[in-house]
């Protein structure tokens, strides 16, 4: 063979070898990518049960469910659980666990923070038939908690165990499982290590209180049972949501009176209907039940704040104390502030008496324990706890807290001791936790054992600090007594971080103007004073006829439009009273719907979400005016802009020295104005300030102009202008009194 031919053959062979190597590498890479994409879902064996979710994507895709921010998209399929031979949970060492095969179910997303902030999604599962799942009891309803903010994957689990140790009537229990989800389009994916748990639910195998039905109106029947939750995450305007007179925000969880949130949606592929919004079933309209529980909660709050121990007949002191201990000892960041805060009321006893309000169940503690770098400090936690903390007598709340702490301390010691509960949980779930991290966050270092030790150390430090500082609870809350005309008007209960500012509610007194609250030294409070001791404040009144009173209120524009802020849901109504130097300038503000937005004595608004609310400002000796606030969704189109503006009054008549607001209206009515600029053609006749307040300076007629700046649909500046004609007349002179005398007699008959 000739040399060139040999060279060509060698090149062919080399090319074939290179091609073979490249193809081999590609196939290997493909296998690795597929294995990574599916997280090796076919060979999960971490020593704990594996839960398989087999989704029929012809009835709704998994991606569509994951993209549903409001959890309104369901998937359908079957659930199976494979239990390793001879496996027992540390929680239930004597319970034999059974594998489960092909249980029909539907599944949807659940939760808030985790759903929005994490790729590891939590889920709500409803089985077609009630089933005993892994020794947790028979039920249709289950949740998969992601625990993505918890490196130990056990904070909810230790809290549930603690709830049982403390003797709550019901605490949702759960067990760790590895989860695999499979679908035709989705593929087969290992989702990670989850906490399969009971959910908070009124049921004979969960929170076992009487259940109300839609048609129940009998006065005795509708006394219970009710499960309520903090309303933070309940939709704005829901009939379930209500506020007490002290601003405490509750919502009825069970039953629900919100039929709008329970609408059905149809899947166009096969006409299948799926439940949207709630996990407990249809809401219904029943005004008797709704009014009963809302009135009961308000009456309970009033009794709680009446300064006596009568609250003990309404509130279950023991659960209140235990609920506080678990939340505050664990420094739960969600304590009392999210929808995970619950209270409930059962039906009244048939032989008379009243069923009390109970705190619980405990739920959602992934933002507790080592989520806090500190392990020191106490706080009352909830507005309702403050008057209870002030009750230091035998049988009261504080006495119960002291009584239950040793029991809780013993339980915590059992958790953290060598070979104790936390060590057992860690041994049981270590392989699953490592697999979870490798599948979901392999680029970051992860030390499971270090996280577990950190948790144990944190609990040890917290126990020691609480033991040394429990005496601080004796002086945690102080009472402020508000006196008017020698009688108690109201009590309030405050921590050191709370304050009085002199603008608290006060009783009206005919013929007198309230000037403020005075401290014990007779000084009117006009700034924030932190409450570090018991205080007595006294209302000061002066006769109406000895004061100058505000007569009007000025808005440059009697409405505004803003966007719904995720964090700072507040707004300050821009207003001034006329005259500004009035001695009595107090304004009474009211809201057209305090469930959507509340307003305080300074026109400071707190809103709950997108809404349109009108606020009324009432002066005791003057005009009543209104201000409308429109809150838009953040995702809405650009702000609506005004096409034209015009004065509320085309002509304003004043006398020298008199004042009046210059208010404009817009077309359309809901429009966003950025800035106002006022100008008087003749300041010797009338002046105008930056708030649009007109002051008559001298007789005559002139125009006062206002120029506004706004943004168009392209966020470009543009300006509109209008004016009002102001006619000023001289001040009418005081009438000269006629002489008081009689015509003398003339003597002529």
mmCIF file of C-alpha atoms in Angstrom, residues 96 139 165 289 339 345 349 407 536 584:
data_model
loop_
_atom_site.group_PDB
_atom_site.id
_atom_site.type_symbol
_atom_site.label_atom_id
_atom_site.label_comp_id
_atom_site.label_asym_id
_atom_site.label_seq_id
_atom_site.Cartn_x
_atom_site.Cartn_y
_atom_site.Cartn_z
ATOM 1 C CA UNK A 96 -46.985 -1.004 61.644
ATOM 2 C CA UNK A 139 -59.000 11.188 56.200
ATOM 3 C CA UNK A 165 -46.801 16.920 74.798
ATOM 4 C CA UNK A 289 -74.241 32.226 61.776
ATOM 5 C CA UNK A 339 -53.298 32.923 58.554
ATOM 6 C CA UNK A 345 -65.339 27.881 69.554
ATOM 7 C CA UNK A 349 -73.238 22.886 76.355
ATOM 8 C CA UNK A 407 -43.794 21.041 81.492
ATOM 9 C CA UNK A 536 -53.967 57.207 84.472
ATOM 10 C CA UNK A 584 -60.402 73.239 67.972
#
